[in-house]
Short mmCIF file of C-alpha atoms in Angstrom, two decimals:
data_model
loop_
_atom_site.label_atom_id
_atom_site.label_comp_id
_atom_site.label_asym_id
_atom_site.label_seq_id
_atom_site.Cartn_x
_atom_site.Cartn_y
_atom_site.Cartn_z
CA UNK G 959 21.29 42.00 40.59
CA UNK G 960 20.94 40.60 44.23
CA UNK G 961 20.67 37.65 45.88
CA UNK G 962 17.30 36.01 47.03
CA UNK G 963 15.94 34.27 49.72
CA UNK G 964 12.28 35.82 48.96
CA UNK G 965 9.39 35.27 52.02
CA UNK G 966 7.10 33.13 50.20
CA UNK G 967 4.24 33.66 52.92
CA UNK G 968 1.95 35.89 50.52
CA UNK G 969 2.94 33.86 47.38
CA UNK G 970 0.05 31.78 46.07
CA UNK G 971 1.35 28.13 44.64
CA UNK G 972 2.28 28.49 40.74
CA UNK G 973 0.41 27.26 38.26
CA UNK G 974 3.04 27.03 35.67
CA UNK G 975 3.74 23.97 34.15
CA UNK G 976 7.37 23.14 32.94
CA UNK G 977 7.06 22.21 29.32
CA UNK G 978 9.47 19.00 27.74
CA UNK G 979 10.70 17.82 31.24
CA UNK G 980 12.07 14.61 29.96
CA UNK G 981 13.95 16.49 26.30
CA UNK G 982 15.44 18.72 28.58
CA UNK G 983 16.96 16.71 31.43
CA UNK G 984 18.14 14.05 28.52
CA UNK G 985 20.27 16.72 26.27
CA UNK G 986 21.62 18.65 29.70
CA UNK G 987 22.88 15.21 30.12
CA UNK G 988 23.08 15.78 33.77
CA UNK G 989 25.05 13.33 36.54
CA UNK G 990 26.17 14.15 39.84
CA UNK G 991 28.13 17.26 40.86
CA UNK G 992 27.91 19.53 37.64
CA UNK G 993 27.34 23.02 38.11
CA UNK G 994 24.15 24.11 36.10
CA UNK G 995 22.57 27.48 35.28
CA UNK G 996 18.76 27.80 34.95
CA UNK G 997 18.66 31.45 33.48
CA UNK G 998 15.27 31.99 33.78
CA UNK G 999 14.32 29.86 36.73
CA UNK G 1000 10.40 30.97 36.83
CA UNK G 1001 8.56 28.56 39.17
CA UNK G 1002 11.25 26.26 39.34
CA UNK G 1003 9.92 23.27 37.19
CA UNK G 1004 13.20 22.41 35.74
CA UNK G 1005 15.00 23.48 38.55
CA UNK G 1006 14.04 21.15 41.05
CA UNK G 1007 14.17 18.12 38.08
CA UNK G 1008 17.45 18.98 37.58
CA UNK G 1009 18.64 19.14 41.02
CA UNK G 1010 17.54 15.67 41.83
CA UNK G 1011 19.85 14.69 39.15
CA UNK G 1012 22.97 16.61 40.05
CA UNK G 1013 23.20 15.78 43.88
CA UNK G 1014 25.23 15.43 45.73
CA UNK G 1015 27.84 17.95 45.58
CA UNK G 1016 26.28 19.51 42.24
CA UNK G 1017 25.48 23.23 42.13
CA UNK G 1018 22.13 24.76 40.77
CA UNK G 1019 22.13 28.31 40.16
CA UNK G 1020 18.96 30.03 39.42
CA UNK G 1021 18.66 33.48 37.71
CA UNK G 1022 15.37 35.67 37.35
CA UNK G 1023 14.44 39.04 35.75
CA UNK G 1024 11.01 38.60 38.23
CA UNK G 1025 10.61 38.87 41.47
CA UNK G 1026 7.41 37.40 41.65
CA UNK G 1027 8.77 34.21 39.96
CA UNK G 1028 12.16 34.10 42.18
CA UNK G 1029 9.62 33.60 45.17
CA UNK G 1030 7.61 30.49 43.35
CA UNK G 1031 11.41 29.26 42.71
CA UNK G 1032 12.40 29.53 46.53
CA UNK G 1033 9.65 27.64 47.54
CA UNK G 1034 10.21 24.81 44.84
CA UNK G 1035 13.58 24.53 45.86
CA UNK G 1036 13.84 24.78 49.31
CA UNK G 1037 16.37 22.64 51.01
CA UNK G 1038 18.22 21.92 48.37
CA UNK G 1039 21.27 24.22 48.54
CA UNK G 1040 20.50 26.10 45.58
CA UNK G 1041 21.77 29.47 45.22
CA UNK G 1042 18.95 32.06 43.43
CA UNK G 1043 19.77 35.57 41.77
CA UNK G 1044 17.54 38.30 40.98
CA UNK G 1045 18.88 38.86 37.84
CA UNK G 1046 18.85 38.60 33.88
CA UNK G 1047 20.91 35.70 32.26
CA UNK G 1048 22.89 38.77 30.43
CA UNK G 1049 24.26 39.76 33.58
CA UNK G 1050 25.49 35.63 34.13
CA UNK G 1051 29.10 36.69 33.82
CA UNK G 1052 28.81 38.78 37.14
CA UNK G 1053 26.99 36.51 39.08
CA UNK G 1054 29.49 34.18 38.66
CA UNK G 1055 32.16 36.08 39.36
CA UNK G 1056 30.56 37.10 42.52
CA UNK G 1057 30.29 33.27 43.31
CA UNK G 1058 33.76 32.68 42.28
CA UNK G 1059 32.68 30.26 39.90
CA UNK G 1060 35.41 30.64 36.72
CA UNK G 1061 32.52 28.58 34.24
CA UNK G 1062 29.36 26.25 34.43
CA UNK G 1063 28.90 23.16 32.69
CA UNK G 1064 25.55 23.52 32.25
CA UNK G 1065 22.71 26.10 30.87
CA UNK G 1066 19.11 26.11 30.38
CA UNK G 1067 16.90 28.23 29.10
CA UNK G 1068 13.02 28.28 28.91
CA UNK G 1069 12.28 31.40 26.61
CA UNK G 1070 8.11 31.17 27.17
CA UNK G 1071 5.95 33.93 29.64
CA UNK G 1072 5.27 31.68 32.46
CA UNK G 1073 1.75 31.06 32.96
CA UNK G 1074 1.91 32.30 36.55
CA UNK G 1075 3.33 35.76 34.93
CA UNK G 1076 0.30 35.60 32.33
CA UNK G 1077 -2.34 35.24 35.20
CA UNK G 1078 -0.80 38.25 37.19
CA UNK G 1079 -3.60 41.06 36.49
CA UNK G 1080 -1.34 43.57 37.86
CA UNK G 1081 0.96 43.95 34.82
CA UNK G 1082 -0.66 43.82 32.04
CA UNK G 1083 0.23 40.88 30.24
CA UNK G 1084 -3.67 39.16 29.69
CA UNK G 1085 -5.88 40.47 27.02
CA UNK G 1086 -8.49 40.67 29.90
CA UNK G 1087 -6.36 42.66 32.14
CA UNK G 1088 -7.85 45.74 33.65
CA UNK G 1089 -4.31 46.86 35.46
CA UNK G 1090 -2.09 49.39 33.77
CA UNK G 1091 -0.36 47.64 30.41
CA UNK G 1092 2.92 47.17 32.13
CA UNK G 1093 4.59 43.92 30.62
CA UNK G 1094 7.58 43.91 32.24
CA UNK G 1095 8.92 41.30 33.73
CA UNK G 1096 10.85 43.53 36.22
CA UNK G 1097 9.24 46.59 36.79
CA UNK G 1098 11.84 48.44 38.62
CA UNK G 1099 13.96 48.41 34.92
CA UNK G 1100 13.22 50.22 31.60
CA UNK G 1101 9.94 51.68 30.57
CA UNK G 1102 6.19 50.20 30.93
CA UNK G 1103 4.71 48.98 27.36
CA UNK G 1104 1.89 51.87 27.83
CA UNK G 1105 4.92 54.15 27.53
CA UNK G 1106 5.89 52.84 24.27
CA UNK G 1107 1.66 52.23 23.02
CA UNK G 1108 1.13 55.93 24.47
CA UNK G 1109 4.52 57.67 22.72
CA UNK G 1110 6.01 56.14 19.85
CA UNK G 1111 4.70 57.72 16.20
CA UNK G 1112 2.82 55.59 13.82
CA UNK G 1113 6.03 54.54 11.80
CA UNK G 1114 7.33 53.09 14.83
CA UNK G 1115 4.73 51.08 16.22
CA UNK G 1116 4.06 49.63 12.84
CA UNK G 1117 7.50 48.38 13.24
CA UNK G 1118 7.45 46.82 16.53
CA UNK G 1119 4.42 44.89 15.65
CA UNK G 1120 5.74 43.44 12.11
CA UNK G 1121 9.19 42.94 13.69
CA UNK G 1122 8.62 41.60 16.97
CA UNK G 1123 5.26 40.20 16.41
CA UNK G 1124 4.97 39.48 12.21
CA UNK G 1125 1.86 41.17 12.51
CA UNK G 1126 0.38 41.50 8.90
CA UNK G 1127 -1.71 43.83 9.71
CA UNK G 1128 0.75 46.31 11.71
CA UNK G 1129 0.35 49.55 9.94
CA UNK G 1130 -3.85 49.67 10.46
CA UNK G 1131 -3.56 48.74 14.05
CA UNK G 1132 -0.68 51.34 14.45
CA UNK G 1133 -2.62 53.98 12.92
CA UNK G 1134 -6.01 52.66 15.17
CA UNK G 1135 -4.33 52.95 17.87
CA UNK G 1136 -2.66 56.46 17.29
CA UNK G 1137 -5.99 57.81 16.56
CA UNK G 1138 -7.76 56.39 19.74
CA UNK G 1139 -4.66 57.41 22.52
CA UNK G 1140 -3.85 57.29 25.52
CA UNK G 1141 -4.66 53.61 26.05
CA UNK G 1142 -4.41 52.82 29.64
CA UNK G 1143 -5.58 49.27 30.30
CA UNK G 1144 -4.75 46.00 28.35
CA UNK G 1145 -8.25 45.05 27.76
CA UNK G 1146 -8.57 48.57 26.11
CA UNK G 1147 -5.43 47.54 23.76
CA UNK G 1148 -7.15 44.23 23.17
CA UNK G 1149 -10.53 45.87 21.97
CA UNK G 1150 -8.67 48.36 19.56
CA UNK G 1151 -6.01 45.81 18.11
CA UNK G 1152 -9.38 43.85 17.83
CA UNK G 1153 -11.58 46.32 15.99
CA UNK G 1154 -8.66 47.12 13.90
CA UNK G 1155 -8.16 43.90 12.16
CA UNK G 1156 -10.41 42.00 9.76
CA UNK G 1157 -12.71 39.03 11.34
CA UNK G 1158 -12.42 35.74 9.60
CA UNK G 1159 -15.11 33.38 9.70
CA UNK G 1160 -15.08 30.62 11.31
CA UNK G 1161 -13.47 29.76 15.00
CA UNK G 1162 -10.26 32.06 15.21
CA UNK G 1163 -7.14 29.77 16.34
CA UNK G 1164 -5.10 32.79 18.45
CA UNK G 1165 -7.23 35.93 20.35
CA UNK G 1166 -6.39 39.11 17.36
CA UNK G 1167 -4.13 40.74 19.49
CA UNK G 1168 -2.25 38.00 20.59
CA UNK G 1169 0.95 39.08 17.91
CA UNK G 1170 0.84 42.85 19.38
CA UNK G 1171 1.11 41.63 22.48
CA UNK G 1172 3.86 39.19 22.32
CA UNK G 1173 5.46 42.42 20.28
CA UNK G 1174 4.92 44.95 23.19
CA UNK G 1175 6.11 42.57 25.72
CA UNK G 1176 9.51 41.72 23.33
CA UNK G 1177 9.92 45.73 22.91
CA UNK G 1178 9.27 46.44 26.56
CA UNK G 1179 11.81 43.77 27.88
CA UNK G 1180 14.30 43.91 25.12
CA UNK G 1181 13.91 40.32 24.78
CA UNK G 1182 15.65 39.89 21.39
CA UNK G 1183 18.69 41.96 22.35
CA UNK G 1184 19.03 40.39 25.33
CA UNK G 1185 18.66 36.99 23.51
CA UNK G 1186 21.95 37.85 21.16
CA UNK G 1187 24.51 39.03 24.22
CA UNK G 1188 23.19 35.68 25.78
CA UNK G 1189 24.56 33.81 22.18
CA UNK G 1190 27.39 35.98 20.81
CA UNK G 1191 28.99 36.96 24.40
CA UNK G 1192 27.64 35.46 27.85
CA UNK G 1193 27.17 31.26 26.49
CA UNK G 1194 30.72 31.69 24.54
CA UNK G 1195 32.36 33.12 28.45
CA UNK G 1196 30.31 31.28 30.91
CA UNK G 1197 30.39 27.74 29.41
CA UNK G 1198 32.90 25.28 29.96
CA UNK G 1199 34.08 23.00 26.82
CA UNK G 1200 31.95 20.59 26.31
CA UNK G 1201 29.62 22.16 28.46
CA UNK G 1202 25.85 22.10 26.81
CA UNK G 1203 23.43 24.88 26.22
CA UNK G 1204 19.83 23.96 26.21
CA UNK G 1205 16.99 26.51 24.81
CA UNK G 1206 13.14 26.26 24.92
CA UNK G 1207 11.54 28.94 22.42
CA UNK G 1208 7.81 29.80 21.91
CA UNK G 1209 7.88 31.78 18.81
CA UNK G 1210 9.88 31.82 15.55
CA UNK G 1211 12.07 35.05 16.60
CA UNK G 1212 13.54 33.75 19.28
CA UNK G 1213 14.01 29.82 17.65
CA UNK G 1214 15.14 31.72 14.62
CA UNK G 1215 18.26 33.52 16.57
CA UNK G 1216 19.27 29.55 18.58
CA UNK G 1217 19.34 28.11 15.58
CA UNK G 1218 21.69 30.19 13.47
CA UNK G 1219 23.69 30.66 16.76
CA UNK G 1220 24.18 26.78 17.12
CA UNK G 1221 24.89 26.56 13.28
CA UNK G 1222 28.31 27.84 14.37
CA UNK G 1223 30.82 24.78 13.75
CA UNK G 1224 33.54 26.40 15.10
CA UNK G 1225 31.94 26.97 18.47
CA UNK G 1226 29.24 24.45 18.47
CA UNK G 1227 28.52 20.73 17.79
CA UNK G 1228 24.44 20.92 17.58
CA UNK G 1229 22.58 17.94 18.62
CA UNK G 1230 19.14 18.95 17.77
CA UNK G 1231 19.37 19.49 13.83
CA UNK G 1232 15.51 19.93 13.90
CA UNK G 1233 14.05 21.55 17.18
CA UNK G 1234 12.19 18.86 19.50
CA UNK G 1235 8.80 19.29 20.05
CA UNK G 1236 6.18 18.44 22.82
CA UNK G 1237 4.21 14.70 22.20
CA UNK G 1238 0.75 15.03 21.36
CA UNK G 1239 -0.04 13.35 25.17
CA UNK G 1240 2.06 16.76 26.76
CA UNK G 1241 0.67 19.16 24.13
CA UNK G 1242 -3.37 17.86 25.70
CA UNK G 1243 -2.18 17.44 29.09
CA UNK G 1244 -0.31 21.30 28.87
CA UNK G 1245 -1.36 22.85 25.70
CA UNK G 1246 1.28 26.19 26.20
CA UNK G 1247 3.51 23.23 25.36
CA UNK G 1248 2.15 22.95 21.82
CA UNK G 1249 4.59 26.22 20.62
CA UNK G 1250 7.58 25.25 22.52
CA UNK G 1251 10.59 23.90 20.68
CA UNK G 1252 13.97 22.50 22.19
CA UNK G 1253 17.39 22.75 20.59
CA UNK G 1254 20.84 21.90 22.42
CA UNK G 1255 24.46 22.32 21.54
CA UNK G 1256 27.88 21.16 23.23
CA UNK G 1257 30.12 23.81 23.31
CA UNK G 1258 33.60 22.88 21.61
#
């Protein structure tokens, strides 16, 4: 966990689009001097929306597992006095005791892979990458995803895939796999997961291997785990009453784990009893917004 003030001079310009702009900045409910968390700042989309809206004497405070991403943030928000942390939104309660900030009244969360993270041929994360199949987001924690592809028996990849990915087809691609190791490359993971699963006719909606992916890359970040200490200790410590959470998800784990978190009467009063979803003019003008969904809760 550090702080960041990242040189921005080899950083190319993001490409990352924030999804529900509007949705989110109504539900944070945001005026003037509030203190707000942005827990997985990315480009900072959101960020620099919601810092408009909090000046003056409001606080933005950014977190990020990537590097890469803290450095499209900086630039984004340059000049306006927000403070940036390389770090995971687990690790929330330290940064703000480091800031001497007792509780926030305001957190946000945008759950998706960033676009900018998706073109990045270094790590792994595009079906077409040639790169080593990394998929972390950072890569100075935990173990690559070719670790895991390269080392873990049958059983246990056939597991990641249905857990993490609901991958119907999770015990043929395990076994294709095992029988066709090492696999170095993500575009060599792409081409087995592909000749491994049936071919429908017809367009295909989603590239074959898009559910193993979004599996490996869950697995290799602990994204689920991380997702629970976020609901069941960090939100429940870090939030002020009648402070408000706000979540963007992009697949039905993730929404799955909000929703039963903010079904908690005793600790929250939900305001989005079905998820908001992207209008049909975002979803054509950003179509990675046509998976998101938004919920929100005031903590009591």
């Amino acid at each position: 966990m550090s702080d960041t003030t990242p040189d921005d001079s080899t950083t190319t310009p993001p490409i990352h689009v924030p999804v529900l702009p509007r949705e989110v900045t109504e539900l944070l409910d945001l005026t003037p001097g509030l203190t707000v968390v942005d827990g997985t700042v990315g480009a900072g989309g959101h960020a620099r929306l919601i810092q408009e809206l909090i000046q003056p004497a409001g606080r933005l405070i950014g977190l990020d597992r990537d590097p890469m991403m803290l450095k499209h943030a900086e630039r984004a928000l340059r000049g306006s006095g927000s403070t940036l942390v390389h770090a995971g939104y687990t690790e929330l309660p330290d940064v703000l005791a480091r800031l001497q900030i007792p509780a926030v009244d305001r957190v946000l969360l945008d759950l998706g892979l960033s676009s900018d993270q998706l073109a990045d041929s270094e790590r792994g994360f595009s079906f077409d990458s040639e790169a080593a199949l990394d998929m972390r987001y950072d890569t100075t924690e935990g173990v690559p995803a070719s670790d895991i592809v390269n080392r873990a028996a049958e059983k246990e990849l056939a597991r990641i895939f249905y857990e993490y990915g609901e991958e119907r087809y999770s015990r043929r691609i395990a076994r294709r796999i095992v029988n066709q190791r090492p696999v170095a490359t993500a575009v060599e993971l792409a081409r087995i997961v592909r000749s491994a699963v049936p071919h429908p006719k017809g367009r295909q909606r989603i590239h074959p291997a898009t559910r193993v992916f979004q599996a490996l890359r869950i697995a290799a970040n602990h994204e689920l785990q991380q997702l629970e200490t976020l609901l069941d200790e960090v939100l429940p410590r870090c939030l002020k009453p009648g402070g408000r959470a706000v979540f963007i998800t992009f697949h039905s784990l993730e929404d799955r784990l909000v929703k039963q978190a903010f079904r908690d009467r005793n600790r929250w009063k939900n305001l989005t009893k079905k998820p908001l979803r992207a209008s049909a003019s975002e979803q054509r003008e950003n179509p990675r917004s046509r998976s998101a969904k938004l919920r929100a809760a005031v903590k009591l």
